Every structure is written in structure tokens, then in C-alpha cells.
mmCIF file of C-alpha atoms in Angstrom:
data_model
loop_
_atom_site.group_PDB
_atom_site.id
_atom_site.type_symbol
_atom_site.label_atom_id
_atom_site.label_comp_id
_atom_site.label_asym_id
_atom_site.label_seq_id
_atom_site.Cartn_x
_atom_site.Cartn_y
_atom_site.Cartn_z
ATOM 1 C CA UNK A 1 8.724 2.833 -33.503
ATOM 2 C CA UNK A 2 5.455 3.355 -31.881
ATOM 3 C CA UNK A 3 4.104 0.189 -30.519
ATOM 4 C CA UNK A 4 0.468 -0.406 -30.523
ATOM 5 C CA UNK A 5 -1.582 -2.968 -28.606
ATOM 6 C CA UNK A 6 -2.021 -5.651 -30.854
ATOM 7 C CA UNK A 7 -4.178 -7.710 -28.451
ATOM 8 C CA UNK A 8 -7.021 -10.386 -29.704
ATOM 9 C CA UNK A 9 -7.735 -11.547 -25.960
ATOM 10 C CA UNK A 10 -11.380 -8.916 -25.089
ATOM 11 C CA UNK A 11 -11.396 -10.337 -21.450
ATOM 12 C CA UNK A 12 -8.874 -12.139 -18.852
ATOM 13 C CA UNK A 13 -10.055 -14.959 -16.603
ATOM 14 C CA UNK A 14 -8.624 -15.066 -13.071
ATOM 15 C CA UNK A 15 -7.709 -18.980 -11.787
ATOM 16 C CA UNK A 16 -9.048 -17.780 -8.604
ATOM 17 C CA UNK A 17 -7.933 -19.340 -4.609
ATOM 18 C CA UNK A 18 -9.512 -22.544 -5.017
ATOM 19 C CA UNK A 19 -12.212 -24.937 -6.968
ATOM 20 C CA UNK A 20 -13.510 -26.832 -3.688
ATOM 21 C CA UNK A 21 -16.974 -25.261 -3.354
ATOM 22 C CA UNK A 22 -16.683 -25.899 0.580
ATOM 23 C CA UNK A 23 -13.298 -24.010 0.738
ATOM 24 C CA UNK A 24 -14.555 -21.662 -1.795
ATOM 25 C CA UNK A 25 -17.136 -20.419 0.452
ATOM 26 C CA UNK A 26 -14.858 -20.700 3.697
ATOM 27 C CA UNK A 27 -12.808 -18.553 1.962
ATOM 28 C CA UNK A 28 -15.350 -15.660 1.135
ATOM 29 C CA UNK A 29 -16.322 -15.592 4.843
ATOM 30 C CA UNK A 30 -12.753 -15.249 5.805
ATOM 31 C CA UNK A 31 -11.652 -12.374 3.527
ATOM 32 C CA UNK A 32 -15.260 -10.491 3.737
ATOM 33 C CA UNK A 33 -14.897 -10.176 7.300
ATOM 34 C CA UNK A 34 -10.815 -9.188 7.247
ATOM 35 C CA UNK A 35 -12.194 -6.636 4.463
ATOM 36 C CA UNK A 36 -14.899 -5.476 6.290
ATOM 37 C CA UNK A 37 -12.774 -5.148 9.189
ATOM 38 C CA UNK A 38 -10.287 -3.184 7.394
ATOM 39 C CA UNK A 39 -12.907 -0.972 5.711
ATOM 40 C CA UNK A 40 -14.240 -0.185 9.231
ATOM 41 C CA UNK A 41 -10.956 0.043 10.736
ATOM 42 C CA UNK A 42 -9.703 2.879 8.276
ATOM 43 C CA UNK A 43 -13.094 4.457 8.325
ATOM 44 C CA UNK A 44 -12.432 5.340 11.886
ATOM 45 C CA UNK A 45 -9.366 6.412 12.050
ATOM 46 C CA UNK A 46 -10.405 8.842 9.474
ATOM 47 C CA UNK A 47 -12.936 9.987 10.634
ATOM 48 C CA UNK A 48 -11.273 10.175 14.380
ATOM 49 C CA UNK A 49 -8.073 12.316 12.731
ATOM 50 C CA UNK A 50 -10.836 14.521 10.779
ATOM 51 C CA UNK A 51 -12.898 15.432 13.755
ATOM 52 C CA UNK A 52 -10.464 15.946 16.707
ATOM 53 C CA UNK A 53 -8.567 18.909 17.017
ATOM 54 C CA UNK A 54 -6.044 17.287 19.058
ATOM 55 C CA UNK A 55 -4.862 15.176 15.890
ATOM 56 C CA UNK A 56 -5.083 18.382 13.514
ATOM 57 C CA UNK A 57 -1.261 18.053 12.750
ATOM 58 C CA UNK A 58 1.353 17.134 9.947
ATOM 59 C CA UNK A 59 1.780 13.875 11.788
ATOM 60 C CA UNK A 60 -2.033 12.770 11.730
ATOM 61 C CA UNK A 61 -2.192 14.080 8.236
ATOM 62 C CA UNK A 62 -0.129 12.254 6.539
ATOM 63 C CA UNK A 63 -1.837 9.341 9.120
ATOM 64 C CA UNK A 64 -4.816 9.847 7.322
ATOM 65 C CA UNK A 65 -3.244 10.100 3.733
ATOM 66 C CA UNK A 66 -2.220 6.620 4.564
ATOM 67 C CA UNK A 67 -5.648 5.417 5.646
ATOM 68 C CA UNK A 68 -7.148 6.625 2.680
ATOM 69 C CA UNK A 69 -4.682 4.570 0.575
ATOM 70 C CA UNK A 70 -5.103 1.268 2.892
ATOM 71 C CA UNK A 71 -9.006 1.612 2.532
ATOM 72 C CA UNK A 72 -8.452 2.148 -1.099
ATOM 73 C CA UNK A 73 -5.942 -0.793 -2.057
ATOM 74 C CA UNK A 74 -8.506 -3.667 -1.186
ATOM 75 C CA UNK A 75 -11.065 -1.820 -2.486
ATOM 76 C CA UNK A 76 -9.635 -2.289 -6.050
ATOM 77 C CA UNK A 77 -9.063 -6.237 -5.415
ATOM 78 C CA UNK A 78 -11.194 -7.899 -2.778
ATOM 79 C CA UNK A 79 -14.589 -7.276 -3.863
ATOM 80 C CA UNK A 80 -13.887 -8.672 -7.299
ATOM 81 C CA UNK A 81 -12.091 -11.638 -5.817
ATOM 82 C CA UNK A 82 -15.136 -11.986 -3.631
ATOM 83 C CA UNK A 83 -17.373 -12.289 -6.475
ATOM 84 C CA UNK A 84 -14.896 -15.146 -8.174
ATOM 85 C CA UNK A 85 -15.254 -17.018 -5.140
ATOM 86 C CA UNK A 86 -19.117 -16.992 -4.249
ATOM 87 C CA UNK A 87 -20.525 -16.710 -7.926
ATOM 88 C CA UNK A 88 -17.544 -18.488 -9.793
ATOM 89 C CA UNK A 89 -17.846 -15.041 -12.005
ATOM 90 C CA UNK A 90 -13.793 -15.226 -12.838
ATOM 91 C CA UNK A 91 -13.583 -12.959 -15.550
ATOM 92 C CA UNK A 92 -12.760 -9.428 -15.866
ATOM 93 C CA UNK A 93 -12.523 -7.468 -19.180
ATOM 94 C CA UNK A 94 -8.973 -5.894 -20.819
ATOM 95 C CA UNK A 95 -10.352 -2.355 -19.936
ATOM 96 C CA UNK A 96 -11.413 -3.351 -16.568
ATOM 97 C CA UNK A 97 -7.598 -5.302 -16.108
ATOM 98 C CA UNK A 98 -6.122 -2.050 -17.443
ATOM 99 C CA UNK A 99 -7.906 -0.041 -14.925
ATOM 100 C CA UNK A 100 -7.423 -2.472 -12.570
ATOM 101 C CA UNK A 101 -4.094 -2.660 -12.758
ATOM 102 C CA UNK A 102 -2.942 0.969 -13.021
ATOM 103 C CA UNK A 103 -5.396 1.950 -9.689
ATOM 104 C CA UNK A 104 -3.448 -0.717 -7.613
ATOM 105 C CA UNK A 105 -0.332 0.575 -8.937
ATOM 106 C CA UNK A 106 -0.911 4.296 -8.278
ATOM 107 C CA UNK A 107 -1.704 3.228 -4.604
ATOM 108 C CA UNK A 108 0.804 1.101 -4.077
ATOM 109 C CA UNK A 109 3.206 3.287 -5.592
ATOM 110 C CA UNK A 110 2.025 6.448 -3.531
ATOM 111 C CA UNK A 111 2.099 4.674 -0.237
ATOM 112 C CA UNK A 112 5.693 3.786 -1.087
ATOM 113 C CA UNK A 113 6.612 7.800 -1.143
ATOM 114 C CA UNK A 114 3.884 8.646 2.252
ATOM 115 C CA UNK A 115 5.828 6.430 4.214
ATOM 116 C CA UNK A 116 9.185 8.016 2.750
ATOM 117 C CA UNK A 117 7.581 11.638 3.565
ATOM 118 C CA UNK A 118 6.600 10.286 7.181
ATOM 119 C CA UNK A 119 9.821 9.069 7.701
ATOM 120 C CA UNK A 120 11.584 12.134 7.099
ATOM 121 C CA UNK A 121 8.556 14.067 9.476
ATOM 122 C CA UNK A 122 9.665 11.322 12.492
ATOM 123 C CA UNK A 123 13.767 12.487 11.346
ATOM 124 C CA UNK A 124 12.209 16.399 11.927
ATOM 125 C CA UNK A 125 9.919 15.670 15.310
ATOM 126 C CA UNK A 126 12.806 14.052 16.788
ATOM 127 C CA UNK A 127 15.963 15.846 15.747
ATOM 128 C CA UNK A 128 14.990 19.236 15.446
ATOM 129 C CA UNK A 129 11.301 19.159 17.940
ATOM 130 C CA UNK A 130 11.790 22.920 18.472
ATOM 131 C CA UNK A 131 12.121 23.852 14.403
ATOM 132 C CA UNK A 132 9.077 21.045 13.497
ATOM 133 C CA UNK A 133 6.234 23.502 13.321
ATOM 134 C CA UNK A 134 8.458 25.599 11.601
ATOM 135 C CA UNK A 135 9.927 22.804 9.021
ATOM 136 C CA UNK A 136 7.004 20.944 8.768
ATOM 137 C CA UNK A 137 4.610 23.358 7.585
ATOM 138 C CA UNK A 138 0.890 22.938 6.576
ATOM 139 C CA UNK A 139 1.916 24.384 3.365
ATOM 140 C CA UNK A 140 4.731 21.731 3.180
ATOM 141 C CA UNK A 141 2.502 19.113 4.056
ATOM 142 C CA UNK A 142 0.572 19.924 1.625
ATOM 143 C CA UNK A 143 2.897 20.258 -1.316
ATOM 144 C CA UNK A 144 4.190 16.704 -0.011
ATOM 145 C CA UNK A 145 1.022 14.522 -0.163
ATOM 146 C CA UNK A 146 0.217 16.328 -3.748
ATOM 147 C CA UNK A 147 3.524 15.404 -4.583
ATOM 148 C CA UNK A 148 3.390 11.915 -3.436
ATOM 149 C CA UNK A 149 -0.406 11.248 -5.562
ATOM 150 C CA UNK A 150 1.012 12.728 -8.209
ATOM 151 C CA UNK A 151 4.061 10.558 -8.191
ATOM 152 C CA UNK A 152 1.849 7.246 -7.961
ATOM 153 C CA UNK A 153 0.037 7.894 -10.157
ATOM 154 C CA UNK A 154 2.341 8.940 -13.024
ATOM 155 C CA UNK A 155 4.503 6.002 -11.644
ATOM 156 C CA UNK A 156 1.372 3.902 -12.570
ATOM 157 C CA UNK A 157 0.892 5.206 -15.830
ATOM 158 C CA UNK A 158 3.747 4.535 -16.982
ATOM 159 C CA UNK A 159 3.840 1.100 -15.754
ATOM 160 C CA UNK A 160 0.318 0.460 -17.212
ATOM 161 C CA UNK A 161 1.549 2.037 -20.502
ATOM 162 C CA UNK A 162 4.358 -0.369 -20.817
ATOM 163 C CA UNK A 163 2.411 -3.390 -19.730
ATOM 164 C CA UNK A 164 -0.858 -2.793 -21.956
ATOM 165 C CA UNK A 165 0.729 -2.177 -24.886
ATOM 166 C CA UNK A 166 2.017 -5.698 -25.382
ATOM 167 C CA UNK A 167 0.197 -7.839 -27.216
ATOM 168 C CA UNK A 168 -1.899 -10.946 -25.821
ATOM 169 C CA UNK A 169 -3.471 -13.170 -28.041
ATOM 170 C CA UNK A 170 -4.035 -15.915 -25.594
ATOM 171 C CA UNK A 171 -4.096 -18.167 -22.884
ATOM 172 C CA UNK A 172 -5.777 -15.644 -21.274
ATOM 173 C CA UNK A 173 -5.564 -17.129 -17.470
ATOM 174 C CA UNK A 174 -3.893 -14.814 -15.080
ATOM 175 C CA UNK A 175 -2.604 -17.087 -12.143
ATOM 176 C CA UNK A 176 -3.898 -14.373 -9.679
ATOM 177 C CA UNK A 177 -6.883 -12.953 -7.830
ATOM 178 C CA UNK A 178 -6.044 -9.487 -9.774
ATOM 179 C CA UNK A 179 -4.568 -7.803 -12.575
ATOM 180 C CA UNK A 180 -0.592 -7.316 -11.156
ATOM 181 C CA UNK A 181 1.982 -6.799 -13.418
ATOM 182 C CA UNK A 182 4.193 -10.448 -13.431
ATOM 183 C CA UNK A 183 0.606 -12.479 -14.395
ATOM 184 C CA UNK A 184 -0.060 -9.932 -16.728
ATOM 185 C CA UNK A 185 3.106 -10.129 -18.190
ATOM 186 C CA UNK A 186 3.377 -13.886 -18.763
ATOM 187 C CA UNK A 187 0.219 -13.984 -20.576
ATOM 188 C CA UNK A 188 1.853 -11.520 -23.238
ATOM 189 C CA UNK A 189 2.640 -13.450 -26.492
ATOM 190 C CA UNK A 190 5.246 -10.753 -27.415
ATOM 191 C CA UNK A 191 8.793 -10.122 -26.198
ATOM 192 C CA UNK A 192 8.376 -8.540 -22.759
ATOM 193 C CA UNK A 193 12.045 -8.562 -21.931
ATOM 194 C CA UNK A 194 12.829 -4.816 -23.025
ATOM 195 C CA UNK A 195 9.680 -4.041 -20.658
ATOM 196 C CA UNK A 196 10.740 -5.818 -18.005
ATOM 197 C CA UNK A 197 13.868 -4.412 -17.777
ATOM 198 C CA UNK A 198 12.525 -0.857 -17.967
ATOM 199 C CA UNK A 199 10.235 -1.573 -15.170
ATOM 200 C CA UNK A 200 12.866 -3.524 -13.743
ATOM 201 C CA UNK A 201 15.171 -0.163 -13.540
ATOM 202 C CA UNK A 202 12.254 2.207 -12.898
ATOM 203 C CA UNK A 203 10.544 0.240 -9.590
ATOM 204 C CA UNK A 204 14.426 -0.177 -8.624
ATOM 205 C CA UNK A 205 15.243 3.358 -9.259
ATOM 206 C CA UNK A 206 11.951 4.623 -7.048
ATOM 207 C CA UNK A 207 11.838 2.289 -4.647
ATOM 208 C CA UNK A 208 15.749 2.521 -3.923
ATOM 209 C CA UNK A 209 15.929 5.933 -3.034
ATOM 210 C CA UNK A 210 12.593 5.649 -0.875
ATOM 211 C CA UNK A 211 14.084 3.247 0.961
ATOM 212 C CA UNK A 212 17.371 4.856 1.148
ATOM 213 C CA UNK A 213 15.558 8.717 2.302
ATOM 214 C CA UNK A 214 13.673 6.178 5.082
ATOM 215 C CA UNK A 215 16.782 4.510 6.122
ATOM 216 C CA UNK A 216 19.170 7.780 6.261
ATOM 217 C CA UNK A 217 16.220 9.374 8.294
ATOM 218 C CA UNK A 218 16.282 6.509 10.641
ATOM 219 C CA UNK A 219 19.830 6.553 11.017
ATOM 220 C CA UNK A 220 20.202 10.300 12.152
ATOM 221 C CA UNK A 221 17.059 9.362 14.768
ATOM 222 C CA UNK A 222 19.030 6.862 15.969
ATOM 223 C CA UNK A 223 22.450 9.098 16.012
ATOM 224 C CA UNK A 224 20.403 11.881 17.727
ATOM 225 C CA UNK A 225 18.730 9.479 20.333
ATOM 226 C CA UNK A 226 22.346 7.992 21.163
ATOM 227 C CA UNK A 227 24.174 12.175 21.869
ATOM 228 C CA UNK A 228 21.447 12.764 23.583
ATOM 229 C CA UNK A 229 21.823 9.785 26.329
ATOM 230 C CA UNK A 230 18.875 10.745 28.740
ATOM 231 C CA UNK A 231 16.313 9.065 31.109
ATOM 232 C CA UNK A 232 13.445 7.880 28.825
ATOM 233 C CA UNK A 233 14.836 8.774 25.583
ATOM 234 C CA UNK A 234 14.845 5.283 24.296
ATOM 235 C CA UNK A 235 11.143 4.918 25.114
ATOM 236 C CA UNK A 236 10.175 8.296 24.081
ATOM 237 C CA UNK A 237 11.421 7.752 20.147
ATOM 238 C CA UNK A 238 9.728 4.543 20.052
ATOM 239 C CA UNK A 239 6.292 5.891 20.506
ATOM 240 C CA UNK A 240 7.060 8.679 18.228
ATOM 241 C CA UNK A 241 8.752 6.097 15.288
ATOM 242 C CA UNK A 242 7.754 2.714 16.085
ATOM 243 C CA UNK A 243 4.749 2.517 14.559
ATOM 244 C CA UNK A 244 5.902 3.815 11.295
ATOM 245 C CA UNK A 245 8.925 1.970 11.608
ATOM 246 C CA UNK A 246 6.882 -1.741 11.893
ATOM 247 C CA UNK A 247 4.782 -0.135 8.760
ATOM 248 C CA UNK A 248 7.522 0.350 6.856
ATOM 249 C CA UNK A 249 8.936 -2.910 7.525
ATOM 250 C CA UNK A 250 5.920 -4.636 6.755
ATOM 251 C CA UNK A 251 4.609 -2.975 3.214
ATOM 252 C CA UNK A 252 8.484 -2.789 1.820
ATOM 253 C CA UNK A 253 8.761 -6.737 2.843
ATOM 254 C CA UNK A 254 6.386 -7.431 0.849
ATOM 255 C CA UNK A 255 6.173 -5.185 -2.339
ATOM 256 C CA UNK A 256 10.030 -5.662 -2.759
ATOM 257 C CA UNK A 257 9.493 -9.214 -2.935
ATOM 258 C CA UNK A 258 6.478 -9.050 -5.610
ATOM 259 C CA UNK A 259 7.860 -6.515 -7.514
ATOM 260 C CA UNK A 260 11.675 -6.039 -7.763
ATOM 261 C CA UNK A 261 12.833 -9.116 -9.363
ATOM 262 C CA UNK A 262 12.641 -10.454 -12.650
ATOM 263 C CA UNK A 263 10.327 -12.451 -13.969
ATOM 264 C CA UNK A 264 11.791 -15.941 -14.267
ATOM 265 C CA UNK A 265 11.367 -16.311 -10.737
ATOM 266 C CA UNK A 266 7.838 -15.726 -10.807
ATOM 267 C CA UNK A 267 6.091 -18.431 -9.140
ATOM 268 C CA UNK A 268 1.877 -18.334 -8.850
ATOM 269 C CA UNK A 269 1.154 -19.806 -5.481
ATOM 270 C CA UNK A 270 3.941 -17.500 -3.897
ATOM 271 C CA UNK A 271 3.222 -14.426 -5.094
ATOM 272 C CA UNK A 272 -0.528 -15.180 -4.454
ATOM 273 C CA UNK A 273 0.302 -15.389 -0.181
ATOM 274 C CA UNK A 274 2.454 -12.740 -0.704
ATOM 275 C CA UNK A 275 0.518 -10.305 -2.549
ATOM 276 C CA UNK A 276 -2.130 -10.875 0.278
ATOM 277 C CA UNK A 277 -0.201 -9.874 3.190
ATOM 278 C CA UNK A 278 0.996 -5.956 1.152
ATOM 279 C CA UNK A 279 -2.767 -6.162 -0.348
ATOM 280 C CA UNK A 280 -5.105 -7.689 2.402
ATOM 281 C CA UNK A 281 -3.511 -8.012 5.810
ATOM 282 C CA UNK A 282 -1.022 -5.221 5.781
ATOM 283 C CA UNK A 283 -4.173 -2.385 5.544
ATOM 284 C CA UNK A 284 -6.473 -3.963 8.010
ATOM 285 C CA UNK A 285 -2.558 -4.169 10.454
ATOM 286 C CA UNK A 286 -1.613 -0.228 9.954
ATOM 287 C CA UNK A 287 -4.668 1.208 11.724
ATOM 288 C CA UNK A 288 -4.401 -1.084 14.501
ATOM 289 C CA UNK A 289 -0.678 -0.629 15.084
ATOM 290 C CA UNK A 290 -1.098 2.963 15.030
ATOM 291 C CA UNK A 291 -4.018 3.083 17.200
ATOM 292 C CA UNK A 292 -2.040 0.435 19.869
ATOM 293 C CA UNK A 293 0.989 2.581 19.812
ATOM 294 C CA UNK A 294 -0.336 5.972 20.085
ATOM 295 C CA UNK A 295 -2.441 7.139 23.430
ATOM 296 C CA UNK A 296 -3.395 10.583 20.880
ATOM 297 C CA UNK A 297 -5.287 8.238 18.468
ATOM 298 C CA UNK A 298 -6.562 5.791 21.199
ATOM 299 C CA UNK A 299 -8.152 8.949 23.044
ATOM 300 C CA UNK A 300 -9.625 10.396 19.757
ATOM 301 C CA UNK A 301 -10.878 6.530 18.657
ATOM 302 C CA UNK A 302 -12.627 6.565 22.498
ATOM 303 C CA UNK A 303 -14.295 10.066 21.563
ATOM 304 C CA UNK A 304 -15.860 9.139 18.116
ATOM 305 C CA UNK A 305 -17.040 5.719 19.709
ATOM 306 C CA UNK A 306 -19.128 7.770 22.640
ATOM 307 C CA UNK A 307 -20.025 10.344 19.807
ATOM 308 C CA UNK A 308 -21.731 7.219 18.204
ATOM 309 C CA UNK A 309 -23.091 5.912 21.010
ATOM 310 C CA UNK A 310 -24.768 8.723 21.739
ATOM 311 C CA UNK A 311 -26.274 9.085 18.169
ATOM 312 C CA UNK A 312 -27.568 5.824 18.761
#
């Protein structure tokens, strides 16, 4: 049968980081400077892949897909979260959760498959450097970023689908700073467990085999870098993969941890650090471990800073 929403609840209230007015406002400093930081930090690098020529490759594009995505994920949260904490304004409406929810989704999902499509363009630059312009076209590239949006974001909606057609007829506080899908789901006053399991078997399904293209890719880097056995080739695929590879590391900790797991073993105050570090920290980290790690980007970051300077 066709299930409808049968919800009563017209708005969701978030329980927010804390009730201490002191901490409260402690609180907004902290994350409106990390989010300010993060804003400007992505900003940049956009702007410095955009501009230079010298970062005008499939490398530095998908770079700046993943910029784009890091700038965009806090955007959906923090400045609502903000608000909770400086103006106690906690609630958000079931349209605005619904939309809420499926934009965080379709990002998180599509940085998921970016860093699978960078992985396997570190498996090209490395194993086969004299096919990569060849392999790695701009048409590819292309194709490959459309393809990963356009998985997120039907990813999302069916996630959203599944999780917005339950019904909720109260409580109607969602132990979170945003609309994610185990808070949602608790709230739900009908059966969820044929919806869990579905998005239990889908986020397993996708996020599997994106971890397994990223680890087989990283494997034959690794079997390449040990045949070859030359002066400098340890150091050489580091700078080419290690700043992926700590990405990677980072946003699948994390997400795996929120997402893939049923929900009995849910817990509020976990999920809340947790869901800061893949939400918060982890886009303000990326542009600063790429921009450490690579002397292209840190050249190209020094150019746009004198550009400005000059402007000024």
C-alpha cells in the first residue's frame, strides 16, 4: 500500500548544546568563528583553484567539487544552531526539517562518492602517470562529478522519502542540533523498523562499495609503489595521496559511525560530538590539510592573498 504522512506534529523543537546562558553564549563564539573560519577557508581555495592556471586539472577539480560540498554542509546546520544558541529560537518547521534533512543528506552522500572518484584519480596519477591525461579526461571528469551530485542527491531522496513519510504525532524534541535521520526517526510514533532496515541495507550497500573502490585503489598504489622500489618513491606517493588518504579517513570515521548501525544503539550525547567532527570540524580540516600538503595549492593560496592585497 501507499503510505502517506500521517503526521499531527507542524514543527520540531531541537534540545539544543546546552541551557547555561554563560555556556550558551561561549558556545556561539566558538562555533561562529570555526564556521567562519571554514567558510573563509573553502572560499579560498575556490577561488585559488578557479583563478590559477597551474591548478586547472582533474586533480584540483574534483579539489574544488569537494570544497564546494565542505562550505555547503555547515551551511545547512550551523547557522540554525547558531540562532538556538544566542536567541533560544529552537524550533524549526516539518518542511524546513524535511528540507533540512534531505540537503545534508545529498551532501553528505555526494562527498562519500568525490572522495571514491578521487581515489580512483590518485590509483590513475600514480599507476599509469603517462596514460592520466589520457584516462582522466575533462570529459570524464565531468561525467564523474555529474554523476556523483546526481547520486547524492537521489541517495537523499530516497532517504528523505522513507523518513518523512512516517508518521509523528508527538514528542516532538529531536535530541540534536539538526534534522539527521536516527533523531528523526525516534520521534516517529509508527513502526520504523521496515525503514530502518531499508536504509540500513541501502547506506550499507553505497557506502560498502565506496569504501571498497577507495580501498582496492589504495591497494594497487601501494602494490605499484612497492615493484617500483626507487629513491623517493615512498615520499613522492605521499604528497600525491596523503592528503586524500587522511580525508578519507577522517569523513568515513565518522559518517560510518552515525549512520551504519541500527538504531537501538542510538545514544544523543554521542552522536551529537560525533556528528560535529563529519559536520563542523572535518570541513574547516580538508582545506587546510590540502593546502599543508600540497606546495601547488600553497603557491596559488600565496597568489590570491597578494592579488588581495593589492586590491586593498
Amino acid at each position: 500500500m501507499h503510505r502517506v504522512n500521517l503526521s499531527t506534529v507542524s514543527e520540531f523543537v531541537f534540545v539544543g548544546l546546552s541551557d547555561a546562558p554563560e555556556i550558551r553564549l561561549l558556545l556561539f563564539v566558538l562555533f561562529l568563528l570555526i564556521y567562519l573560519a571554514t567558510v573563509a577557508g573553502n572560499i579560498t581555495l575556490l577561488v585559488a583553484i578557479s583563478t590559477d592556471s597551474h591548478l586547472h586539472s582533474p586533480m584540483y577539480f574534483f579539489l574544488s567539487n569537494l570544497s564546494l560540498l565542505d562550505l555547503l554542509c555547515p551551511t545547512i546546520t550551523v547557522p540554525k544552531m547558531l540562532g538556538a544558541l544566542l536567541l533560544e529560537h529552537k524550533e524549526i518547521s516539518f518542511s524546513g526539517c524535511l528540507f533540512q534533512h534531505f540537503s545534508l543528506i545529498a551532501v553528505v552522500g555526494t562527498e562519500i562518492f568525490l572522495l571514491t572518484v578521487m581515489a580512483y584519480d590518485r590509483y590513475v596519477a600514480v599507476c599509469h602517470p603517462l596514460r592520466y591525461p589520457s584516462i582522466v579526461s575533462t570529459k570524464l571528469c565531468a561525467r564523474l562529478a555529474v554523476g556523483t551530485w546526481a547520486a547524492g542527491l537521489l541517495n537523499s531522496l530516497l532517504h528523505t522519502s522513507l523518513v518523512f513519510t512516517l508518521s509523528f504525532c508527538g514528542p516532538k524534541e529531536i535530541q540534536q542540533y539538526y534534522c539527521d535521520i536516527p533523531p528523526v526517526l525516534a520521534l516517529s510514533c509508527s513502526s520504523t523498523r521496515s525503514t530502518e532496515l531499508v536504509l540500513l541495507v541501502v547506506a550499507g550497500v553505497l557506502g560498502s562499495s565506496a569504501c571498497m573502490v577507495t580501498v582496492v585503489s589504495y591497494i594497487y598504489i601501494l602494490l605499484e609503489i612497492l615493484s617500483r622500489n626507487s629513491p623517493g618513491i615512498w615520499h613522492k606517493a605521499f604528497s600525491t595521496c596523503g592528503s586524500h588518504l587522511t580525508v578519507v579517513c577522517l569523513f568515513y570515521g565518522t559518517t560510518i559511525c552515525t549512520y551504519v548501525r541500527p538504531s537501538f544503539t542510538y545514544s544523543p550525547y554521542r552522536d551529537r560530538v560525533v556528528s560535529m567532527l563529519y559536520g563542523i570540524l572535518t570541513p574547516l580540516l580538508n582545506p587546510i590539510i590540502y593546502s599543508l600538503r600540497n606546495k601547488e595549492v600553497k603557491c596559488a593560496l600565496r597568489r590570491v592573498i597578494s592579488r588581495l592585497r593589492s586590491a586593498l
